[in-house]
Coordinates of C-alpha atoms and ligand atoms in Angstrom, one line a residue:
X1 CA -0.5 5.1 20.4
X2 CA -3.7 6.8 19.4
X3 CA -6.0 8.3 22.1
X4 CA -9.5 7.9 22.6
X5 CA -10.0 11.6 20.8
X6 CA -9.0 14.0 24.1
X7 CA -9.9 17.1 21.8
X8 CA -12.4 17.9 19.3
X9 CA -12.9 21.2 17.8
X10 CA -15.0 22.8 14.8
X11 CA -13.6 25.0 12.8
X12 CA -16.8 25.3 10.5
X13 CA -20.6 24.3 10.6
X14 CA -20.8 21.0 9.0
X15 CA -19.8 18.0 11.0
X16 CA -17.9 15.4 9.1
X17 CA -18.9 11.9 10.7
X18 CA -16.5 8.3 9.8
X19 CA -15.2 6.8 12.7
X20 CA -15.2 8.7 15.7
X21 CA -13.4 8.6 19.2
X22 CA -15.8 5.9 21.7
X23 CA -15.7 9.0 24.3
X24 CA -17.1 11.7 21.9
X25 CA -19.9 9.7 20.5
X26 CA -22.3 12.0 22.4
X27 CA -25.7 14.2 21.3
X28 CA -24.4 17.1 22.5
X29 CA -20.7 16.7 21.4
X30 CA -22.1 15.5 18.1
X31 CA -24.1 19.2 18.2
X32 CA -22.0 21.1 19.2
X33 CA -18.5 20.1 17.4
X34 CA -17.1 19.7 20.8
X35 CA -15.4 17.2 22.3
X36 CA -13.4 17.7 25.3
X37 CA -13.2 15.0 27.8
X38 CA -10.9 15.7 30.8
X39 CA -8.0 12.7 31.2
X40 CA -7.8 13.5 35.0
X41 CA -11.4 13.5 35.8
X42 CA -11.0 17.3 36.7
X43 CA -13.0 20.4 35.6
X44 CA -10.9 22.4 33.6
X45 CA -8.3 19.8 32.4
X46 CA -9.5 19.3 28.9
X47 CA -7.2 17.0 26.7
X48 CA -5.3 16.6 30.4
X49 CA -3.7 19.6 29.7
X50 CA -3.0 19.7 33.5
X51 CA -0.6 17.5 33.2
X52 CA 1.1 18.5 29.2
X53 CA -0.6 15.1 27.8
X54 CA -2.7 17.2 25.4
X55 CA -4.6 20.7 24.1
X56 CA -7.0 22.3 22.3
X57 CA -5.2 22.7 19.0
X58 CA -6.8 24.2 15.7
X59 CA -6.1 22.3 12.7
X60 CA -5.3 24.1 8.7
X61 CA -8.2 22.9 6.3
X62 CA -7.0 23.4 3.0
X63 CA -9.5 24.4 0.6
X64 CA -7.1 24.5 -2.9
X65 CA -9.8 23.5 -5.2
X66 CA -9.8 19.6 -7.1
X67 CA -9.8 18.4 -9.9
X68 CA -13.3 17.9 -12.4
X69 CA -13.3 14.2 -11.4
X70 CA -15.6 14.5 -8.6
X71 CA -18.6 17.0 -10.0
X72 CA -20.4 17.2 -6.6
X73 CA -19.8 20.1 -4.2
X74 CA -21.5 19.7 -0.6
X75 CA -23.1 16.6 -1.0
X76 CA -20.8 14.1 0.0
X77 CA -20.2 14.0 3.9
X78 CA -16.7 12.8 3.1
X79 CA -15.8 16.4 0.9
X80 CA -15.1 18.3 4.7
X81 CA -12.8 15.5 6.6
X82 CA -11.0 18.3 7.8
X83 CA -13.0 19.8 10.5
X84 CA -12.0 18.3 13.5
X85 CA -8.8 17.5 15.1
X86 CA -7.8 15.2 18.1
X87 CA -4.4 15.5 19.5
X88 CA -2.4 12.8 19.5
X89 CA -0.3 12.2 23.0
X90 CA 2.5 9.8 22.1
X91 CA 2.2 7.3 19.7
X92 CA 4.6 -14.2 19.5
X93 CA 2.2 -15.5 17.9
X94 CA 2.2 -16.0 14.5
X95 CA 0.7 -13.4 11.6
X96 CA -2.7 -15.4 11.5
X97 CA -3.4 -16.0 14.9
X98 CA -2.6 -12.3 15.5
X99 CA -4.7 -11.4 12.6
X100 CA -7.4 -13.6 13.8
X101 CA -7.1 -11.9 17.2
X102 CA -7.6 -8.5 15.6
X103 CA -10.7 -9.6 14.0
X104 CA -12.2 -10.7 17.6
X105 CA -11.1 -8.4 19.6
X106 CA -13.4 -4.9 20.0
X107 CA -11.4 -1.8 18.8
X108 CA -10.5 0.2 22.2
X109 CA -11.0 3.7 21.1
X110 CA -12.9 4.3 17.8
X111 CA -16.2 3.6 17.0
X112 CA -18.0 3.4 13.3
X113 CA -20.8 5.4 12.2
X114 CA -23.7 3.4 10.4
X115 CA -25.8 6.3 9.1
X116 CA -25.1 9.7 7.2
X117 CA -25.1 13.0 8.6
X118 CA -29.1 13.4 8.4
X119 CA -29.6 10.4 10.0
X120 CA -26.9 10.3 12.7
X121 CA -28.4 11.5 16.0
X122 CA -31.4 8.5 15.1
X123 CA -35.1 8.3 15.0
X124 CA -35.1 10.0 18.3
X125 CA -33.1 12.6 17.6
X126 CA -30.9 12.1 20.3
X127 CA -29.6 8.6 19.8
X128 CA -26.3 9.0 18.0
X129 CA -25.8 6.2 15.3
X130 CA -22.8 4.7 16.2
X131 CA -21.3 1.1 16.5
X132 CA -18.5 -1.2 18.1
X133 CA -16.3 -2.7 15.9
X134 CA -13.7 -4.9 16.0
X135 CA -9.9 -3.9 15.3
X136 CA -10.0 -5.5 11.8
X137 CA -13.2 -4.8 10.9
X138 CA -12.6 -0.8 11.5
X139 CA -9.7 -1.4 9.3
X140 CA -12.2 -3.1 6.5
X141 CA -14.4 -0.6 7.3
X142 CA -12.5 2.2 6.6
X143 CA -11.8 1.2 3.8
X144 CA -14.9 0.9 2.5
X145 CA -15.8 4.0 3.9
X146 CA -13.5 5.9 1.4
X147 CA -14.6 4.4 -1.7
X148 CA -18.4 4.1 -0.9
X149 CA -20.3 5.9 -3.7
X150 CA -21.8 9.5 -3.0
X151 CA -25.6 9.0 -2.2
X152 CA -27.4 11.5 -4.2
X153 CA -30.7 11.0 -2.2
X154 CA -33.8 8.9 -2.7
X155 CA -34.2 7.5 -6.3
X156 CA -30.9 8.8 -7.5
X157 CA -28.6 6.8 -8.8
X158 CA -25.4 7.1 -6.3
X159 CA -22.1 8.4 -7.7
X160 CA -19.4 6.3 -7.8
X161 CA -17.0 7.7 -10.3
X162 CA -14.5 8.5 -8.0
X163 CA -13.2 7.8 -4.7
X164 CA -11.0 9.0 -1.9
X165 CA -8.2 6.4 -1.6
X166 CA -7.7 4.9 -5.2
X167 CA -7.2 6.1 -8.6
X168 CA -5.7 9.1 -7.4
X169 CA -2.0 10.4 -6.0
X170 CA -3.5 9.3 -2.8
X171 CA -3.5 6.0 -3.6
X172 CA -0.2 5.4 -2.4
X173 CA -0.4 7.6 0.7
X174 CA -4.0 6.3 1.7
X175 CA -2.9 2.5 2.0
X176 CA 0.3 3.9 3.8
X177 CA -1.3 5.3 6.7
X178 CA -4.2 2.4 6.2
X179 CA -1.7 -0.4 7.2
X180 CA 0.0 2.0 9.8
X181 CA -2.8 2.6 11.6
X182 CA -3.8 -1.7 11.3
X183 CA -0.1 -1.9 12.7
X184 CA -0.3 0.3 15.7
X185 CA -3.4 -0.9 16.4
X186 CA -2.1 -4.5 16.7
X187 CA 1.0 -3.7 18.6
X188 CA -1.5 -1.9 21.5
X189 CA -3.6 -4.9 21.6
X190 CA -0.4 -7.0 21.6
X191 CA 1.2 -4.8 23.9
X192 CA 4.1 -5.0 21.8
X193 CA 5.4 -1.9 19.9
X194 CA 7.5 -4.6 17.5
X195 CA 5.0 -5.9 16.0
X196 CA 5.4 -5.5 12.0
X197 CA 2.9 -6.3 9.2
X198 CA 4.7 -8.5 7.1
X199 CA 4.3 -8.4 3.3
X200 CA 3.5 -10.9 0.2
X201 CA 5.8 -10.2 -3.1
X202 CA 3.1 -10.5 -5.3
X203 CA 5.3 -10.5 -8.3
X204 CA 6.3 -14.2 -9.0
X205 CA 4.6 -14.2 -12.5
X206 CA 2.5 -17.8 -12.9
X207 CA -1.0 -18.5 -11.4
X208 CA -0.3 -20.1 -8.4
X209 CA -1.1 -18.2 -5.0
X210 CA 2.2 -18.9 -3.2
X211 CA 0.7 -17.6 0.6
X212 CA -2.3 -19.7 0.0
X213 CA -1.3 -22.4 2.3
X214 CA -3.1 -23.6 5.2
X215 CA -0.3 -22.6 7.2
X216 CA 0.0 -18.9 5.7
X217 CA -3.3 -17.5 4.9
X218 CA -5.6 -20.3 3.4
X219 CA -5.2 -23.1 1.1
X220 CA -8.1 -23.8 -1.2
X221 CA -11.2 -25.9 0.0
X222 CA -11.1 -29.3 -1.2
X223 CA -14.7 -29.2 -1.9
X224 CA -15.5 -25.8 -3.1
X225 CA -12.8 -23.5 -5.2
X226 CA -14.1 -20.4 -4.1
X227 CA -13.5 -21.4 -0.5
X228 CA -10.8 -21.4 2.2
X229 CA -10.0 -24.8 3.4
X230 CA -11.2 -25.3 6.4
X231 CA -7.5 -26.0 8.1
X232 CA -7.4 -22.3 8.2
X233 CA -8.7 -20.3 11.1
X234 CA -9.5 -17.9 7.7
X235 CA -12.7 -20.1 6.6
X236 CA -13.9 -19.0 9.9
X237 CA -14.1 -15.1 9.3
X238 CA -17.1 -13.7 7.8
X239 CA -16.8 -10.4 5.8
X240 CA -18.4 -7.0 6.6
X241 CA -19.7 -4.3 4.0
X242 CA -21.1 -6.4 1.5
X243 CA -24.7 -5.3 1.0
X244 CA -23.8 -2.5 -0.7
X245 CA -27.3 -2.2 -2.5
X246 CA -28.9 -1.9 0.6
X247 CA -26.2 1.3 1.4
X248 CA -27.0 2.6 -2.1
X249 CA -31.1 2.4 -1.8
X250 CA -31.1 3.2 2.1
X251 CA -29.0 5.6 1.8
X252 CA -27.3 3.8 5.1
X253 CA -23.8 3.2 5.7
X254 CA -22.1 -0.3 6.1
X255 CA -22.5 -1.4 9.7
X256 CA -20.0 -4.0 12.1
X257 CA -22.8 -6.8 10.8
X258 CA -20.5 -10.0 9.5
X259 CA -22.1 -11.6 6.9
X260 CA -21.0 -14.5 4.5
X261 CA -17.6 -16.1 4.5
X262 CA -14.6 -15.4 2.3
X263 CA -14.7 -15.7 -1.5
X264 CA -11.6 -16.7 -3.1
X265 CA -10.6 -18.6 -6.3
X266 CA -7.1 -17.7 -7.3
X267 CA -6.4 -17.5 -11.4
X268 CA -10.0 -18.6 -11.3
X269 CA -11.3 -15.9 -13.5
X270 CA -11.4 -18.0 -17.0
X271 CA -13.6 -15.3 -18.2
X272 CA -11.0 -12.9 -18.5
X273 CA -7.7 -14.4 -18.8
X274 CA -5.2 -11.7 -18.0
X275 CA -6.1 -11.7 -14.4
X276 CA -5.4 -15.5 -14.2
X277 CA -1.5 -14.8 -14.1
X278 CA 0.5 -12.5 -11.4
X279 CA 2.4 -9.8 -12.1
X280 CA 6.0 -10.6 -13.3
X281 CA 9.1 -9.7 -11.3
X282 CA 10.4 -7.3 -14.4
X283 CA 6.7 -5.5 -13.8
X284 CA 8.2 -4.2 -10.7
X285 CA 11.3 -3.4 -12.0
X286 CA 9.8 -1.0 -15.0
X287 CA 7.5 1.0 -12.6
X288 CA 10.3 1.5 -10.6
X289 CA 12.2 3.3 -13.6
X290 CA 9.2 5.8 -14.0
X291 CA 11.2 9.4 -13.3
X292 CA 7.4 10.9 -12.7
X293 CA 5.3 10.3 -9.5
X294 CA 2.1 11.6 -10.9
X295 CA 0.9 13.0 -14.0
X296 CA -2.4 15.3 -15.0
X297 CA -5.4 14.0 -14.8
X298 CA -3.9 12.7 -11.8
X299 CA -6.5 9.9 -12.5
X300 CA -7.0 6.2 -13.4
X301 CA -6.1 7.6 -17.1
X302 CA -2.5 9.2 -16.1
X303 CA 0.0 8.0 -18.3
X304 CA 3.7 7.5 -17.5
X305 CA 2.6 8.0 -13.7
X306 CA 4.2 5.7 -11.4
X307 CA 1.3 5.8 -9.1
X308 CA -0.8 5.1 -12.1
X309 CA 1.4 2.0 -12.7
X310 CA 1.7 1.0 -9.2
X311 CA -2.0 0.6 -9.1
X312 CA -2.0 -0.8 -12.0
X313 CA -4.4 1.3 -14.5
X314 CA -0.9 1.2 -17.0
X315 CA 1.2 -1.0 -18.3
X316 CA 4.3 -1.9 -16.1
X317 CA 6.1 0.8 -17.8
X318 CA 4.0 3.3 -17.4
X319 CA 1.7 3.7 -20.8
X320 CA -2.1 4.4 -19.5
X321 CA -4.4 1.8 -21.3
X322 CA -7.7 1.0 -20.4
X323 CA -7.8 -2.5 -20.7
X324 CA -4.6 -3.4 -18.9
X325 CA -4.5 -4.5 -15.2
X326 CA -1.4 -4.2 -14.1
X327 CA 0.6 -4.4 -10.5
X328 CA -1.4 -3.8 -7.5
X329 CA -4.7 -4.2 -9.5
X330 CA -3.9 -7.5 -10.9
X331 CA -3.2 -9.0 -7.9
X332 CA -6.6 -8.2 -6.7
X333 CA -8.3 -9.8 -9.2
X334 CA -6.0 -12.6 -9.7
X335 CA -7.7 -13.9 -6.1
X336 CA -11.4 -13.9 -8.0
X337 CA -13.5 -13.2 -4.9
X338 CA -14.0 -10.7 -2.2
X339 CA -10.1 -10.0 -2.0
X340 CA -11.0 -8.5 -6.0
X341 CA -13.8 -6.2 -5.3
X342 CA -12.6 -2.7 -4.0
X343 CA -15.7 -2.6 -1.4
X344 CA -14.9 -5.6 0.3
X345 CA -10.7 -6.5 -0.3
X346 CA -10.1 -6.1 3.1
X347 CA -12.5 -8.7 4.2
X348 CA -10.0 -11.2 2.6
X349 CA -6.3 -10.8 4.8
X350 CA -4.2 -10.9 2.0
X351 CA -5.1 -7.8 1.2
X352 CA -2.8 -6.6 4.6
X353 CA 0.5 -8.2 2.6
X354 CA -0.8 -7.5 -0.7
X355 CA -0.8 -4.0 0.3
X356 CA 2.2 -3.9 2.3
X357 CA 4.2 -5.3 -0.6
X358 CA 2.4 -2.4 -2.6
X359 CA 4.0 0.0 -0.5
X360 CA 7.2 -1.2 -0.7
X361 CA 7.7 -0.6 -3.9
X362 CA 6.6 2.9 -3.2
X363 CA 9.3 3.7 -0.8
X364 CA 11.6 1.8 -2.5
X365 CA 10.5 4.7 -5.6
X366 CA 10.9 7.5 -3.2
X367 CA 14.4 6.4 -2.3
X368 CA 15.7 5.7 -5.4
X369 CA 14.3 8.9 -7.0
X370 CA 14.2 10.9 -4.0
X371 CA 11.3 13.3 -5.3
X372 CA 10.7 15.6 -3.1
X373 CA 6.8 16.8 -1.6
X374 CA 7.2 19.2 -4.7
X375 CA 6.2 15.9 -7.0
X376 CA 2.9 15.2 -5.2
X377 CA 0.3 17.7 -6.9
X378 CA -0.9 20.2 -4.6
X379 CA -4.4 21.0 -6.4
X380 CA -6.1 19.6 -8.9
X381 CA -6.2 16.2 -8.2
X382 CA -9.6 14.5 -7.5
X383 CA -11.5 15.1 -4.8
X384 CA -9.3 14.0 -1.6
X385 CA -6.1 13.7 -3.2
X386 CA -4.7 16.8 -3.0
X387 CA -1.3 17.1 -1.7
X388 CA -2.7 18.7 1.9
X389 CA -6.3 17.2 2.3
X390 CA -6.8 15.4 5.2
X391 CA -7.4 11.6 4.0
X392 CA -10.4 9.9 4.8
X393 CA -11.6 9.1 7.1
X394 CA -8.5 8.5 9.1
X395 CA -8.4 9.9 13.1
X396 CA -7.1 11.9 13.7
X397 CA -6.9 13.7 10.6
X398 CA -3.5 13.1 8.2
X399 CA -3.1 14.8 5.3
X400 CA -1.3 12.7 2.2
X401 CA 1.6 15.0 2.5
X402 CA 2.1 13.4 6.0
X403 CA 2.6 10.3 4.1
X404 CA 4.6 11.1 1.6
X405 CA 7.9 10.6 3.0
X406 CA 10.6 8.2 3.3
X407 CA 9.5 5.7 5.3
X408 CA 13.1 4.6 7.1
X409 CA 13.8 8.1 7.5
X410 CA 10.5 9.5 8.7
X411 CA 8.2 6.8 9.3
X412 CA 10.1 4.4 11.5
X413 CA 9.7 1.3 9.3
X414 CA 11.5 -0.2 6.5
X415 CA 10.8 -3.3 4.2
X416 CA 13.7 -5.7 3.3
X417 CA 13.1 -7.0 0.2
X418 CA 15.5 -8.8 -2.2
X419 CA 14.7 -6.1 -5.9
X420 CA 15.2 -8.6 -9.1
X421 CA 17.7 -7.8 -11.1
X422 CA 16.9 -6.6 -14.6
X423 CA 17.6 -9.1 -17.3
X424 CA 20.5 -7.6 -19.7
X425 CA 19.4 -5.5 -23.4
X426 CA 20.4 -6.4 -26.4
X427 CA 23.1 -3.3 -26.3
X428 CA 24.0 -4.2 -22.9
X429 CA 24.9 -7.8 -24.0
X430 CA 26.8 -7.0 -27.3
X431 CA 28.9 -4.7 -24.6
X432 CA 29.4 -6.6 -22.2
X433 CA 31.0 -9.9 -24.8
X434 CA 32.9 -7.1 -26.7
X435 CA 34.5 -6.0 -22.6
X436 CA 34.9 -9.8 -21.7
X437 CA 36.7 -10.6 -24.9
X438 CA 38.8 -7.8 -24.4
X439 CA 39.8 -9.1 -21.1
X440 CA 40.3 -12.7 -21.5
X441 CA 43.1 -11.1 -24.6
X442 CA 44.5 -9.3 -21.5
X443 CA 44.1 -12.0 -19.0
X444 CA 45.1 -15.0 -21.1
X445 CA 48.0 -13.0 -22.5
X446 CA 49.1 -12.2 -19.1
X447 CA 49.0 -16.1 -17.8
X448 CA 50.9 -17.3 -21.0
X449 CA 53.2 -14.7 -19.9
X450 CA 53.5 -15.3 -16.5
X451 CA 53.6 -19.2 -17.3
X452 CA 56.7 -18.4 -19.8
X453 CA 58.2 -17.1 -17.5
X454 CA 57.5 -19.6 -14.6
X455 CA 58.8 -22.2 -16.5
X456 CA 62.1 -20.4 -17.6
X457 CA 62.7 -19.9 -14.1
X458 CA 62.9 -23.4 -13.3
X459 CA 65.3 -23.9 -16.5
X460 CA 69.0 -22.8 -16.2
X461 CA 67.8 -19.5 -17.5
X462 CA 66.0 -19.1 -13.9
X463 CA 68.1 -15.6 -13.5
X464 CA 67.7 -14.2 -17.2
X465 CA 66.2 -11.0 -17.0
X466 CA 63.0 -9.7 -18.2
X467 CA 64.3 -7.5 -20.9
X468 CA 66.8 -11.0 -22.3
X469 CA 62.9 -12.6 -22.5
X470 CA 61.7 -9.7 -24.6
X471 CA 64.2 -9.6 -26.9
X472 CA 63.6 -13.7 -26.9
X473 CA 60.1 -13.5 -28.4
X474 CA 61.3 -12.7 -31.7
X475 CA 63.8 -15.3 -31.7
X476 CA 63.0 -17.9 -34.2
X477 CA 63.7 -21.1 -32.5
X478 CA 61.8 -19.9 -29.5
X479 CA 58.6 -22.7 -30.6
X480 CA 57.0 -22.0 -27.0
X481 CA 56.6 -18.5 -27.6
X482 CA 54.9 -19.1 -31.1
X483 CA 52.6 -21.7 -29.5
X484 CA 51.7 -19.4 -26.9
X485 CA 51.2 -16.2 -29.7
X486 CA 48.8 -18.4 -32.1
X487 CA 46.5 -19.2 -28.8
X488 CA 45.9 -15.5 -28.0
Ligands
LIG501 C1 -18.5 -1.1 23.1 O1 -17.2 -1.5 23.6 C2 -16.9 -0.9 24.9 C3 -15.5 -1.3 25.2 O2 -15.2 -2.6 24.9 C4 -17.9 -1.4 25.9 O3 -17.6 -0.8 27.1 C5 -19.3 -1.1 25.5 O4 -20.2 -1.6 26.3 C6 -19.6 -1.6 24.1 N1 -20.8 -1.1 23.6 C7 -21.7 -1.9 23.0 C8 -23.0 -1.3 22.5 O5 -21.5 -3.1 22.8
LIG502 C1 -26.6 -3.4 9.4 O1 -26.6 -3.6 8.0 C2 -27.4 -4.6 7.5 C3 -27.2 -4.8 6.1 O2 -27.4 -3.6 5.3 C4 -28.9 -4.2 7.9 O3 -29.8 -5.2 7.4 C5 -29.0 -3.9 9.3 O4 -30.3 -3.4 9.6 C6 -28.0 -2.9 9.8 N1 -28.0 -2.8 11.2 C7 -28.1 -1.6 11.8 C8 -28.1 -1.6 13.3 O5 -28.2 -0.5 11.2
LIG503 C1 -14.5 -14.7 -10.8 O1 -14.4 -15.3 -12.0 C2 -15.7 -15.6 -12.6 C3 -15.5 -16.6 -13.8 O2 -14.7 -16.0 -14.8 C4 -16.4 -14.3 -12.9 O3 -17.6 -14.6 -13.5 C5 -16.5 -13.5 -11.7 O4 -17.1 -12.3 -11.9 C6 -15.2 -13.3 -11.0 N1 -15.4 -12.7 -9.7 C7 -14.7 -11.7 -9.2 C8 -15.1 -11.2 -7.9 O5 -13.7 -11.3 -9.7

């Protein structure tokens, strides 16, 4: 379980404000970098170091430089994620009542930040800008968070080229940690550490939306297609995050205010007909084949990447090409709605299985090509996506190395999923009948044989040996023993 942040320490002058512990959302721990809090109540038992819960540990912020992708430097307060560090002590109902019950129920330890840096301590200067939010909500949030654009200050036009958990070797490692953290925080509330996200096999080909079922997570309204019938406890959510104009001209940050309901139209975009169909199950199979994890510019434009593919910026097997959605991406914007828009997909709860499925296939590509952290580039990639940068805005800080590991071995998690199998190539066939032919000669040799012989064992000739039948074979008279010849 993750503690209310026991421990906070600076290790350089700007602070770096996402989510933060509830118990360190203070002015002067907010000034000074610092945040402390005792567990025992006593003076001098900071992190409850009196007891071996916790301590004051100094984190590595690695500064190996990024790639050109991003072309600000100090503007962003994402860019120095690093800078604190919290220590971390010790780590049935049914998927939508549970996921219903995260959305209502207030997050126990982290609160959300609603303003950036300049604005955080408020128009009193000592009122730190920071709100409640509720377990899902955090997890949407966060979300958001990583792909907001960079605000460039008053008049600019924001920068959104490039963001901290997509189109990048983090992508894969972000939305790992993403769902862990969703899942631990669901087994605390639930007080049950068994608790597993469950995931949706997106790869059925078609354009139906098998989950979307009143009883899974949300047929269609009757009366409007971009709706959630209202059979599901889903028509009841409302999203967060979604007046992202209103971030982009305030230069604000999304706050815990729900707005509208959930948008969703599956195959519904006509406009643009390769998003109305799923992925296919030999997608999956072709990005599994791809021998290379990542691949310079470590972008949305790598080519034979399997993270690339994964996403879905490349063809299935692996060829970057700007106009295909593939994968994960296409099954985003198959659900035409807020599940399809980057800023708000968490709003919608498919994106939890969509996701989980997602990374799947990732550990089933670890295991099968067992890679090694060597793989995941250590520099140069885009701004958060290097191999040790802390991912944001996670708490306490991970880096994506962290995350880059088998998840059965290291993780304490595994999927089961049933892989297709891959349909047979034209080689493969032609081999395979040329093998079978070969052994039905054997095979139906061997049962005229053993049949000969069956039947001379129940004629007087029962005791002749084997070598007498040889030599029989070539006897002329013998009319079985032609018969059986001409039908091999
Ligand atoms: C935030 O949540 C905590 C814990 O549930 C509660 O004690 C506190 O009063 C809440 N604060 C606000 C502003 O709602
Ligand atoms: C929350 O965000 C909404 C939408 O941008 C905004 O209208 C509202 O003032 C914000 N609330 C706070 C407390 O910042
Ligand atoms: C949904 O599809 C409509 C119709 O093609 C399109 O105009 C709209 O932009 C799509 N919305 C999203 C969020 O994908």
């Amino acid at each position: 379980m993750w503690i209310a942040g026991f421990l906070v320490v600076t290790l350089s002058s700007t602070l770096t404000l996402a989510q933060f512990p509830r118990v360190c959302v203070t002015a002067e721990g907010l000034r000074s970098g610092q945040c402390c809090p005792s567990l025992t109540g006593l003076a001098g038992d900071e992190c409850g170091s009196s007891i071996g819960r916790g301590q004051c540990v100094s984190i590595a912020a690695d500064t190996r430089r990024h790639g050109p992708q991003y072309p600000y430097a100090g503007r962003d307060d994402r860019e120095s994620e690093e800078e604190y560090h919290a220590d971390e002590h010790s780590r049935e109902a049914g998927i939508c009542e549970t996921l219903d019950q995260a959305k209502r129920t207030v997050h126990p330890d982290l609160v959300i930040c609603t303003r950036r840096y300049q604005e955080v301590f408020g128009p009193d200067g000592n009122t730190p800008q920071f709100e409640n939010v509720t377990i899902y909500n955090y997890f949407v949030w966060s979300h958001y968070y990583s792909v907001s654009k960079t605000y460039l200050g008053p008049g600019q036009t924001s920068f959104g080229g490039v963001d901290f958990s997509h189109e990048g070797p983090g992508f894969v490692t972000w939305h790992r940690f993403h769902l862990l953290q969703l899942e631990r925080d669901i087994q605390d509330m639930l007080r049950d550490p068994t608790f597993a996200l469950p995931y949706w096999n997106f790869a059925i080909g078609g354009s139906e939306c098998d989950i979307c079922t009143d009883d899974l997570l949300g047929a269609r309204s009757a009366f409007d297609r971009n709706s959630i019938s209202s059979n599901s406890v889903f028509s009841q959510w409302r999203v967060i995050c979604e007046r992202v104009d209103d971030y982009d001209t305030l230069g604000t940050i999304c706050n815990s205010t729900e707005t509208s309901p959930i948008r969703r139209n599956p195959a519904g975009n006509v406009a643009r007909p390769m998003v109305q169909k799923l992925p296919e199950p030999k997608d999956v199979l072709d990005c599994l084949e791809l021998n290379t994890f990542d691949t310079p510019p470590y972008y949305s434009t790598s080519s034979e990447s399997f993270r690339n593919t994964i996403e879905g910026y490349s063809a299935p097997h692996g060829t970057y090409d700007p106009v295909i959605r593939s994968l994960h991406n296409l099954a985003h914007l198959f659900l035409n709605g807020t599940g399809g828009q980057t800023h708000l997909s968490p709003n919608d709860p498919i994106f939890v299985l969509l996701h989980t499925f997602t990374d799947a296939v990732f550990d089933e590509w670890l295991r099968r090509h067992q890679p090694g952290q060597i793989v995941y580039p250590e520099e140069n990639a885009p701004i958060g996506h290097n191999r040790r940068f802390n991912m944001v805005p996670f708490w306490p800080p991970v880096t994506n190395a962290e995350m880059f590991v088998s998840a059965p071995e290291s993780l304490g998690y595994s999927y089961e999923v049933q892989w297709p199998n891959r349909p047979f190539t034209l080689s493969e066939i032609i081999t395979i009948a040329i093998v079978s032919a070969v052994l039905l000669v054997v095979v139906v040799g061997a049962v005229v044989a053993c049949a000969m012989r069956d039947r001379s064992y129940r004629t007087a000739d029962a005791l002749e040996p084997l070598l007498g039948e040889t030599y029989r074979r070539y006897s002329e008279d013998d009319r079985r023993l032609a018969k059986s010849q001409s039908v091999v």
